[in-house]
Tab-separated table of C-alpha atoms in Angstrom:
chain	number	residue	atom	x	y	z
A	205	UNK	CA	92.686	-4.391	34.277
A	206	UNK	CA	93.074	-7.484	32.277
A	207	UNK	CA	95.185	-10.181	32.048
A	208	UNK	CA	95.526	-11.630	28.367
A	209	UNK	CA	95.873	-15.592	28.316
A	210	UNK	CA	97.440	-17.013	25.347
A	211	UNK	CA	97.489	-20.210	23.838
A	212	UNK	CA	94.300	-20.522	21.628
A	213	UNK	CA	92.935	-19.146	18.693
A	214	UNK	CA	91.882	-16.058	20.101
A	215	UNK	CA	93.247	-14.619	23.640
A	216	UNK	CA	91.243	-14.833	26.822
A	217	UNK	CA	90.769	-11.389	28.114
A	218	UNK	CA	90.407	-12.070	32.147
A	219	UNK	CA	89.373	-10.235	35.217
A	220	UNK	CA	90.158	-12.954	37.310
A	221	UNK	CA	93.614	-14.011	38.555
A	222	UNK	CA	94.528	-17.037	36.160
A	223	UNK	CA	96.195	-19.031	38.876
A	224	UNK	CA	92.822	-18.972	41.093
A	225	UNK	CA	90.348	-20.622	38.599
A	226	UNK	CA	89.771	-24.018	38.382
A	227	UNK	CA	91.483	-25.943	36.479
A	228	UNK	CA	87.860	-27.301	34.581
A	229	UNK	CA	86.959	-23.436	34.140
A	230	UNK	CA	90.210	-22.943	32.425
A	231	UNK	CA	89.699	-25.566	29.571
A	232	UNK	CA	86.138	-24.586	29.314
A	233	UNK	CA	87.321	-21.350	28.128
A	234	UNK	CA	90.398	-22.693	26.404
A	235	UNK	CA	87.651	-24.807	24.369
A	236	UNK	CA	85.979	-21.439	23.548
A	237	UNK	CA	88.648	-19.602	22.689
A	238	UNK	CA	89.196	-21.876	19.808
A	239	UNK	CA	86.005	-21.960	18.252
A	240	UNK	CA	86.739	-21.036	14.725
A	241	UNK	CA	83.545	-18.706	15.012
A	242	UNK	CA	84.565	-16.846	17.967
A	243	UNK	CA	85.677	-13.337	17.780
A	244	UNK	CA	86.941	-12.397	21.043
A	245	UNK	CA	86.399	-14.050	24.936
A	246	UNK	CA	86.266	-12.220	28.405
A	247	UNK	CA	86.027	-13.140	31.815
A	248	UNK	CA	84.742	-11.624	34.889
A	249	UNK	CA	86.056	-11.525	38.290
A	250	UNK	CA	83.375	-14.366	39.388
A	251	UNK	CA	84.110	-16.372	36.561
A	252	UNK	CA	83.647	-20.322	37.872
A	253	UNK	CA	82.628	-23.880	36.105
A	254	UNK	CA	79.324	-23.948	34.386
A	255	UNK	CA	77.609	-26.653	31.823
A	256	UNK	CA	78.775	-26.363	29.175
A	257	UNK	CA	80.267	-22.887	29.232
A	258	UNK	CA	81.833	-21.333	31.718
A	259	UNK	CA	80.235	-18.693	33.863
A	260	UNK	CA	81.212	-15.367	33.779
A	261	UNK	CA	82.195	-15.582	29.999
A	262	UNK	CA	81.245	-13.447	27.503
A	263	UNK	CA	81.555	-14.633	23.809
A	264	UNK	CA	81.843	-12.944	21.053
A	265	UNK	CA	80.668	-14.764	17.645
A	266	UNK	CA	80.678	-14.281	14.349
A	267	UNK	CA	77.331	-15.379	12.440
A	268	UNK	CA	76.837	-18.179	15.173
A	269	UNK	CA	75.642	-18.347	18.641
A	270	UNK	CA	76.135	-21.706	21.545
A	271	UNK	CA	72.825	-22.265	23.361
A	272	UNK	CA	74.795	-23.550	26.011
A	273	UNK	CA	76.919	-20.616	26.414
A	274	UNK	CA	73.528	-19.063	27.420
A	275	UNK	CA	72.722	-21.455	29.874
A	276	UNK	CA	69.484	-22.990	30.542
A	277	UNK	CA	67.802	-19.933	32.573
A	278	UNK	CA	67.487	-17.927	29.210
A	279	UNK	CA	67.121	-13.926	30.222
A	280	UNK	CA	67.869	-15.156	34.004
A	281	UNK	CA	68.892	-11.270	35.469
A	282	UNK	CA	68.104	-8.723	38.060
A	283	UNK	CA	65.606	-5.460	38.956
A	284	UNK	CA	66.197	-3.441	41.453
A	285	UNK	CA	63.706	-0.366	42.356
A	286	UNK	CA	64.876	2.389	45.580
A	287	UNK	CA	62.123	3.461	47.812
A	288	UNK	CA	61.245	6.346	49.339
A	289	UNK	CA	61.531	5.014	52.908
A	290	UNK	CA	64.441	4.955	55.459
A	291	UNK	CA	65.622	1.948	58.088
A	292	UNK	CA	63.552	3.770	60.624
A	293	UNK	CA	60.481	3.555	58.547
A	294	UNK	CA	60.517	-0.791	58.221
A	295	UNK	CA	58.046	-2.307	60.581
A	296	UNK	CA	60.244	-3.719	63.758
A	297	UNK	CA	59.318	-7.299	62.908
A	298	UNK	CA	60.593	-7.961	59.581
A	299	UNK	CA	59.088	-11.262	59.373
A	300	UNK	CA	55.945	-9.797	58.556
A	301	UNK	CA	57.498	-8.093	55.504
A	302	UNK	CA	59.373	-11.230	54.619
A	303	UNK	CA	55.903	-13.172	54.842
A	304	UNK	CA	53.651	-10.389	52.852
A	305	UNK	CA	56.393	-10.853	50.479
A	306	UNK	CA	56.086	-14.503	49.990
A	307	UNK	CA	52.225	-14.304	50.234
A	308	UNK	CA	52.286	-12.130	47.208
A	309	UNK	CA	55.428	-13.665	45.167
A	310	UNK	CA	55.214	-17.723	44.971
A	311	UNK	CA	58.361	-19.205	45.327
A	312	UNK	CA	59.902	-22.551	44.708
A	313	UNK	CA	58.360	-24.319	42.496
A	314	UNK	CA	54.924	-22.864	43.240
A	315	UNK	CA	53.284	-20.626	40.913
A	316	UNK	CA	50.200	-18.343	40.928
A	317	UNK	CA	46.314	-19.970	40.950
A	318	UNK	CA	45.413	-17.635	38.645
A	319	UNK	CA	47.465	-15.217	36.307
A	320	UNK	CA	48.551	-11.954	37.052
A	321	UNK	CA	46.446	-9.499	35.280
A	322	UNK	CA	49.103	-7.643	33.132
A	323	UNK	CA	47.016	-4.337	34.363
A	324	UNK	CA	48.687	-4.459	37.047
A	325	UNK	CA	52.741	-4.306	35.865
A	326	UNK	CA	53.157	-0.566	35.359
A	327	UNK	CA	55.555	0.147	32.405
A	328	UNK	CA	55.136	-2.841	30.664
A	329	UNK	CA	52.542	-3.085	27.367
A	330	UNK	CA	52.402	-5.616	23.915
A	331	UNK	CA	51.127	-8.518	26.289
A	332	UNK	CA	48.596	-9.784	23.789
A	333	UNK	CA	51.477	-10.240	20.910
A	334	UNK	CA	53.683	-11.263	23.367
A	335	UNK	CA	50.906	-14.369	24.278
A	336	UNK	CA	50.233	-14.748	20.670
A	337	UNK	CA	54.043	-15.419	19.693
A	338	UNK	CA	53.659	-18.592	21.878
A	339	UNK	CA	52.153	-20.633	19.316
A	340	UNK	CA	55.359	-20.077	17.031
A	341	UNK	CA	57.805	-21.725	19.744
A	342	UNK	CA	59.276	-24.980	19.376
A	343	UNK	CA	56.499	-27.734	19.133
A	344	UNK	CA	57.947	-29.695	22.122
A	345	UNK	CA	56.699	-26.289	24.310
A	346	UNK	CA	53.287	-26.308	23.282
A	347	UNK	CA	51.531	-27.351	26.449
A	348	UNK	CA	53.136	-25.754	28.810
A	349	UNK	CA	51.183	-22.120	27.881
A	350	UNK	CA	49.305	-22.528	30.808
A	351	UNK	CA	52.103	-22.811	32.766
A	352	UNK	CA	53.905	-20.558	31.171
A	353	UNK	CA	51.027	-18.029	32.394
A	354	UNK	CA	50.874	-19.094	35.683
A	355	UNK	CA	54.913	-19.269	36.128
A	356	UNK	CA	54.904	-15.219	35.335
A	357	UNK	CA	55.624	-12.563	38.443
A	358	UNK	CA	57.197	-16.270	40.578
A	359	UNK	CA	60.440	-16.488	41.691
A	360	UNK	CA	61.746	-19.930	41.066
A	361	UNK	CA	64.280	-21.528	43.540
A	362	UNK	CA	68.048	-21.622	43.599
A	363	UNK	CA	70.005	-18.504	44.027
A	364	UNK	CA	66.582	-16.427	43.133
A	365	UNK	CA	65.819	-14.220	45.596
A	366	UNK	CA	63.549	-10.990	46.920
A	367	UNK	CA	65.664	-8.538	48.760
A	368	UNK	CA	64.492	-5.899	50.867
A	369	UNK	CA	67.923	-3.642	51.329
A	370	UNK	CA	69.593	-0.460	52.704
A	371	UNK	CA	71.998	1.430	51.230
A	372	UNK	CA	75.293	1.798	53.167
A	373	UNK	CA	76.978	4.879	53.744
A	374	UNK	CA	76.831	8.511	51.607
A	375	UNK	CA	74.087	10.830	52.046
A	376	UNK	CA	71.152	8.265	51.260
A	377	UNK	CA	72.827	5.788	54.139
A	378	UNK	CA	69.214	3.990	55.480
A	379	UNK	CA	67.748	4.217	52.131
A	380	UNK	CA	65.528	1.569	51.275
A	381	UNK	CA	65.971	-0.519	47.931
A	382	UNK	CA	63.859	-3.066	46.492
A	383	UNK	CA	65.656	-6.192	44.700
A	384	UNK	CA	65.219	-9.548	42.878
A	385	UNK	CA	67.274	-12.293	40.704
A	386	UNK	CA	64.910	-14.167	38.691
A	387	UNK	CA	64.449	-15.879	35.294
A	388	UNK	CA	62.286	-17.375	32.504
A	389	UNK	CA	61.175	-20.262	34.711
A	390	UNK	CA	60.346	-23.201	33.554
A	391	UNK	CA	59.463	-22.091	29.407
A	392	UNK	CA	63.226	-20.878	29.265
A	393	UNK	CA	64.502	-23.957	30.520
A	394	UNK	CA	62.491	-26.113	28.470
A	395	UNK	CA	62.957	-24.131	24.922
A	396	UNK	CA	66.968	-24.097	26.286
A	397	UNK	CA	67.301	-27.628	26.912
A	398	UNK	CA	65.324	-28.410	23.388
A	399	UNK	CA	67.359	-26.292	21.356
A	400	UNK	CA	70.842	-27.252	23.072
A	401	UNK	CA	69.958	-31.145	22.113
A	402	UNK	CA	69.146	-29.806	18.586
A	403	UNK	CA	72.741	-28.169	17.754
A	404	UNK	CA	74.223	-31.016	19.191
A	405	UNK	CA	73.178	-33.555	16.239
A	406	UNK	CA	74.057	-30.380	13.561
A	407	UNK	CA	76.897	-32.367	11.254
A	408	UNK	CA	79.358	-28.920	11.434
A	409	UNK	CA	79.400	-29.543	15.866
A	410	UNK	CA	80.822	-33.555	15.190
A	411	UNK	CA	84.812	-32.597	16.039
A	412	UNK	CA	84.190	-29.980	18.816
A	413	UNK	CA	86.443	-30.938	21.923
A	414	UNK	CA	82.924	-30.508	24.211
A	415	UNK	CA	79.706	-31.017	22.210
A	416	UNK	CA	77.705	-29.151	25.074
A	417	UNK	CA	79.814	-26.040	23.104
A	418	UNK	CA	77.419	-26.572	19.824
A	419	UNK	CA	76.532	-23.729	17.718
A	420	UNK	CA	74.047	-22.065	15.306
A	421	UNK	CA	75.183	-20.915	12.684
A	422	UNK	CA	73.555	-17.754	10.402
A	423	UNK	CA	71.511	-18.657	7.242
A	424	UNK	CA	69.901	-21.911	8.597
A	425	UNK	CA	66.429	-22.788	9.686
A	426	UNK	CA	67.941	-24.233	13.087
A	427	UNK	CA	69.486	-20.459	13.776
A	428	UNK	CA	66.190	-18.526	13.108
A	429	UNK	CA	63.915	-21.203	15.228
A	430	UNK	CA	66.550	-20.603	18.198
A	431	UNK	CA	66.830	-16.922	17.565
A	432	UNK	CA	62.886	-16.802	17.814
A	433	UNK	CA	62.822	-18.777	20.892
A	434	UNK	CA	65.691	-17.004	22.594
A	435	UNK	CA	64.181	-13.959	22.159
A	436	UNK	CA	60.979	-14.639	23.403
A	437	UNK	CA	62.170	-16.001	26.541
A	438	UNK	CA	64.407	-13.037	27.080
A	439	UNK	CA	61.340	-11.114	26.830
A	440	UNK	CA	59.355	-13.779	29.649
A	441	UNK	CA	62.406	-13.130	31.587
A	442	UNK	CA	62.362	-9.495	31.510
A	443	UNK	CA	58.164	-9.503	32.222
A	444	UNK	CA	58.803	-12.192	34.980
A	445	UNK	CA	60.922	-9.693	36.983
A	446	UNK	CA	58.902	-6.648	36.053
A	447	UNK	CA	55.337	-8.079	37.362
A	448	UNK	CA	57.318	-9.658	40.707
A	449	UNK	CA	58.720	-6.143	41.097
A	450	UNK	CA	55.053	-4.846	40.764
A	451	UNK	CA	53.743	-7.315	43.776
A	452	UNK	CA	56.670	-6.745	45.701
A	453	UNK	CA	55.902	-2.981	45.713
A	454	UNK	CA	51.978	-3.826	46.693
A	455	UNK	CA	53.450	-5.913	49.773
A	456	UNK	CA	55.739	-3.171	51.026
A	457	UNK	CA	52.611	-0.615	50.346
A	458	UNK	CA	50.577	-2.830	52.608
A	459	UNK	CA	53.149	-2.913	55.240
A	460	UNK	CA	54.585	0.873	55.230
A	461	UNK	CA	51.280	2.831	53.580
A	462	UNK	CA	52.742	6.113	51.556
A	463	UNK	CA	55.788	4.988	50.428
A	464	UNK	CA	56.819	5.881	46.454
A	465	UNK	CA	59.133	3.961	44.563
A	466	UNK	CA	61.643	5.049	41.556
A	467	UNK	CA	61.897	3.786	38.192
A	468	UNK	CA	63.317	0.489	38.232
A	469	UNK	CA	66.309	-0.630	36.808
A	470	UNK	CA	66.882	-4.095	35.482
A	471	UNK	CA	69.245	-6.090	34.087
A	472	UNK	CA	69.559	-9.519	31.941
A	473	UNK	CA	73.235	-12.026	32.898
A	474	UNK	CA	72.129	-14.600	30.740
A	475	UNK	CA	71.509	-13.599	27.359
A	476	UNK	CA	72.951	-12.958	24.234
A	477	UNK	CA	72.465	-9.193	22.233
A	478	UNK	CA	73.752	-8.099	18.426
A	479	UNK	CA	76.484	-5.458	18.805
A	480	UNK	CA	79.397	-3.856	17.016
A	481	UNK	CA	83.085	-4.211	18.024
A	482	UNK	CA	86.293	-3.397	15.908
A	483	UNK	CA	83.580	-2.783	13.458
A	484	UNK	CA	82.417	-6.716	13.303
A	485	UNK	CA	78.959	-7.507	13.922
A	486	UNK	CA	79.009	-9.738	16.493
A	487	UNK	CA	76.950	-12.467	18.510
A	488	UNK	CA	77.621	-11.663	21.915
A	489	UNK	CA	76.863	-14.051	24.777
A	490	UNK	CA	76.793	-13.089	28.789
A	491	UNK	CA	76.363	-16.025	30.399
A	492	UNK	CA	77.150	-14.730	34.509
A	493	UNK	CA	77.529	-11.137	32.876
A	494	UNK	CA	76.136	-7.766	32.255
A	495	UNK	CA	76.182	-5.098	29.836
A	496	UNK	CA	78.383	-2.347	31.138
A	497	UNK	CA	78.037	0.114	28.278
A	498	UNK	CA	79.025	3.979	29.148
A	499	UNK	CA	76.374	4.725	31.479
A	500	UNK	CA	74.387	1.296	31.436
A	501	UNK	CA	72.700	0.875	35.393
A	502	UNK	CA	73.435	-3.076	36.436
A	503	UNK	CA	73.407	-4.693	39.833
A	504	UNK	CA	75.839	-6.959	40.759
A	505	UNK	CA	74.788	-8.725	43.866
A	506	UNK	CA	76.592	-10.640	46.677
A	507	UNK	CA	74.827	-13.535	48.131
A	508	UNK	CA	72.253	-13.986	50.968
A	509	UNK	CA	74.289	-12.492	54.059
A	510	UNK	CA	76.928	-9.526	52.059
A	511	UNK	CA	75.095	-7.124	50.052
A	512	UNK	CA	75.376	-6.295	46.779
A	513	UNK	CA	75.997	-3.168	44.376
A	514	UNK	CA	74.111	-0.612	42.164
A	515	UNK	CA	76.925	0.133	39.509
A	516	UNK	CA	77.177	2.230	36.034
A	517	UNK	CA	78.686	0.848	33.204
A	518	UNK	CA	82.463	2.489	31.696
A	519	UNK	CA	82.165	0.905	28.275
A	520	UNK	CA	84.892	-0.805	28.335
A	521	UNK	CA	85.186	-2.312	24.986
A	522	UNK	CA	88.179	-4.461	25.665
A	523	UNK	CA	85.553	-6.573	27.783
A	524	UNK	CA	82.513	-6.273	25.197
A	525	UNK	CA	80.694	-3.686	27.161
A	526	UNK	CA	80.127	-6.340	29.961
A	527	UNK	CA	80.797	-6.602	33.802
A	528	UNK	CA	80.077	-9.262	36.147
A	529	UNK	CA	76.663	-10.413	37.562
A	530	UNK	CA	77.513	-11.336	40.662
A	531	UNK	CA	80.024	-12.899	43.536
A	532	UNK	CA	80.513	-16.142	41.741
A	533	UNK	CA	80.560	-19.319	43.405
A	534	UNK	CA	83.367	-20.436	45.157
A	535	UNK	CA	81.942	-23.907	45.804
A	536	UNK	CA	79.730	-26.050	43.920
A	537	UNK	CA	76.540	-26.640	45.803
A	538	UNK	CA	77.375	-30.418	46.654
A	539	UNK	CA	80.388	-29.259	48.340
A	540	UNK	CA	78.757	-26.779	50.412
A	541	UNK	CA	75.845	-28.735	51.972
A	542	UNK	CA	78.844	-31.265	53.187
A	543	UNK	CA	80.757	-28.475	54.231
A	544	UNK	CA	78.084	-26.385	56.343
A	545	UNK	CA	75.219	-27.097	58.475
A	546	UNK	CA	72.375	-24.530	59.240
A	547	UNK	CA	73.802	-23.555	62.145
A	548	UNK	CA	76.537	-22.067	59.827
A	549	UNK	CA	73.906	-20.494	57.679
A	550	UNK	CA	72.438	-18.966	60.717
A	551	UNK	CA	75.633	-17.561	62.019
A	552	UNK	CA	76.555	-16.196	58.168
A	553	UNK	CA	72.979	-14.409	58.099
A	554	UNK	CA	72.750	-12.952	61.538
A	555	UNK	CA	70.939	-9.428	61.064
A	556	UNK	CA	68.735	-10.823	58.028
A	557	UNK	CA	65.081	-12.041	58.137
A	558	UNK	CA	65.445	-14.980	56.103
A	559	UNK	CA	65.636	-18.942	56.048
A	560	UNK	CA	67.976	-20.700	57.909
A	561	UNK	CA	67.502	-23.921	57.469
A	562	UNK	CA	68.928	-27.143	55.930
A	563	UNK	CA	67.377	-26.614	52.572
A	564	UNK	CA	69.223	-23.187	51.366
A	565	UNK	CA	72.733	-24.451	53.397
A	566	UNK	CA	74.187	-24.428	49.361
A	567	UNK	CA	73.029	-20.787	49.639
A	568	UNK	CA	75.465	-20.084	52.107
A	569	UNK	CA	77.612	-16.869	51.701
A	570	UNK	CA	81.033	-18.538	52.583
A	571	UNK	CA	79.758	-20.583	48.983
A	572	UNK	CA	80.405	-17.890	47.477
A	573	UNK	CA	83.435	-15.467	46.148
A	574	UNK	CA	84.233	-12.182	48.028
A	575	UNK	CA	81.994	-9.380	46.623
A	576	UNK	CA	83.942	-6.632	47.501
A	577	UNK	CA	86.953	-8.012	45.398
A	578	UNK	CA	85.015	-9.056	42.570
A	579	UNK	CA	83.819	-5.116	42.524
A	580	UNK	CA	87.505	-4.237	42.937
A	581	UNK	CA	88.721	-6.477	40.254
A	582	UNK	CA	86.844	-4.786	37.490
A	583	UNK	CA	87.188	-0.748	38.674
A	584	UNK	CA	87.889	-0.331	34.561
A	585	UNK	CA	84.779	-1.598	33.883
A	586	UNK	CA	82.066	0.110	36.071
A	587	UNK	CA	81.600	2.422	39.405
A	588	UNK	CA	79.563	2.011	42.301
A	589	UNK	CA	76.312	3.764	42.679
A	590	UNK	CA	75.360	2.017	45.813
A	591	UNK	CA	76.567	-0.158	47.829
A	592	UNK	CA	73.194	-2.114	49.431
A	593	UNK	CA	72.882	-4.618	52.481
A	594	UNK	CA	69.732	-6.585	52.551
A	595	UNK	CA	67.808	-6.800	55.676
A	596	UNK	CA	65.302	-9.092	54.458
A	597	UNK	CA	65.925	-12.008	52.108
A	598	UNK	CA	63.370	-14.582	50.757
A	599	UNK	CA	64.436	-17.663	48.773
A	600	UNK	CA	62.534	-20.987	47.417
């Protein structure tokens, strides 16, 4: 259940214990709350500090929209695909799994030599418009098509990730899952970051307590040309994870010949959808959220060393329909590379094939919130499905 916060313009529904968020998180949504354009605020279990909004807030606006309430990682989100295999059938050395994995999906900042041929992303069609509608993107985009091209079916760096799981307890205990937390790459970041410093220098944002809060509002040319762009890039986002899913599939088909695969589901946490509540049209933004509709899939994923969860929405619309995306940060990255060492990472990953060393240390699961709390924290908002343990875990 939810605890209502008063004190500005609009109360902030939260999943979260007040007293244990930050103090920075708590005027970032105080800020929010009193955007005269804002028609109702909630807060997930992970909520914690973000740029300009906080994440795991979801914002509900009236004829506007904050580009920074998005985040930079436009359509960022997560696919997740069960197999037909069991523990027994994974190869004994999992580092050869982890490394056809990485062959196949570049990671980092590495992208592919050539594109992917779209032939080869069941489920997915349109990729022709989708191409075409590049040349009506923000100007300051224009030459990065190529890169745009190569960037799709790569998995960035960060807390991305390629999971190769098992599903814990119930009658499908052993089961293996597929699953991945990627973005729109570079192009999202890029028509983001554009678009942010645009609503900035809008005359109606000039008295805001935190300018990085900056809206859109309906009717003007600087709403459509972000709507266009935001769109789009949810769209990369959503093809970005459904060709990686696609060449994570052809690794594990390589390594365990004959194994099938379900339809996958997938899931956006940074993105912003028209909806209906209290019969208001409504701009709503999940930035560290996902849609939790009655009977919406999502995955809500620990970090590198815990697990994560399959879940099904409750539509709960005292929350917008939305649930969290994740764990949440506990620490900011900075903090945790002074705080562990890779021995630590080592010791908090025992049992997974993954990296270990000094460059993922911010990855670190103590970094991060408890998972099974965060799932406890919002029972009103969705059920567990499956609760997953990853045996493999590759990272940029």
């Amino acid at each position: 259940m939810f605890t209502a916060v008063e004190g500005a313009r609009v109360p902030i529904r939260m999943w979260a214990d007040p007293a244990t968020v930050e103090d920075a998180a708590m005027r970032q949504l105080h800020n929010v709350a009193n955007l005269p354009w804002v028609h109702g605020l909630a807060v997930m279990p992970d909520v914690h500090y973000g740029k300009g909004a906080t994440v795991g807030s979801v914002i509900a606006m009236r004829d506007a929209v904050s580009p920074a309430a998005v985040g930079v990682d436009i359509g960022c989100g997560m696919s997740a695909v069960r197999t037909s295999l069991t523990a027994g059938d994974l190869p004994d050395d999992l580092g050869k799994l982890r490394r056809r994995i990485e062959d196949a999906v570049p990671v980092g900042f590495a992208m592919h030599r050539t594109p992917v041929n779209p032939a080869r992303v069941p489920g997915t069609g349109g990729w022709n418009e989708f191409w075409s509608a590049f040349g009506q993107l923000h100007d300051g985009v224009q030459n990065l098509r190529d890169r745009a091209r190569a960037q799709i079916g790569s998995l960035g760096g960060g807390n991305h990730f390629i999971e190769v799981c098992l599903e814990q307890g119930g009658p499908d205990a052993g089961r293996v899952w597929l699953m991945l937390h990627s973005g729109s790459r570079g192009i999202g970041n890029e028509l983001a970051k554009r678009h942010i410093d645009v609503a900035r220098k809008l005359p109606h944002n000039a008295d805001l307590p935190d300018r990085d809060l900056a809206v859109f509002v309906a009717g003007t040319p600087e709403m459509a040309a972000y709507r266009r762009d935001l769109f789009w890039a949810q769209d990369y986002a959503a093809r970005n994870r459904a060709t990686m899913v696609a060449l994570v599939q052809q690794a594990v088909i390589d390594t365990v010949p004959g194994v099938r695969f379900d339809e996958p589901i997938s899931c956006h946490h940074n993105y912003v959808a028209e909806e209906t509540y209290d019969g208001v049209d409504v701009l709503v933004t999940r930035k560290g959220a996902i849609r939790a509709g009655s009977g919406d899939l999502g995955i809500i994923p620990g970090s590198m060393g815990t697990g994560s969860y399959i879940v099904r929405g409750l539509g709960n619309e005292t929350s917008f329909h939305s649930a969290s995306h994740g764990a949440g940060r506990r620490m900011s990255r900075t903090k945790a590379r002074k705080t562990f060492t890779a021995a630590d990472l080592a010791a908090q990953t025992d049992g997974v094939e993954c990296r270990k060393d000094e460059g993922v240390v911010d990855e670190i699961p103590a970094a991060y919130k408890d998972i099974d709390s965060v799932i406890k924290a919002q029972a009103d908002l969705v059920e567990v499905v499956a609760h997953l343990k990853q045996v493999v875990c590759v990272k940029g």
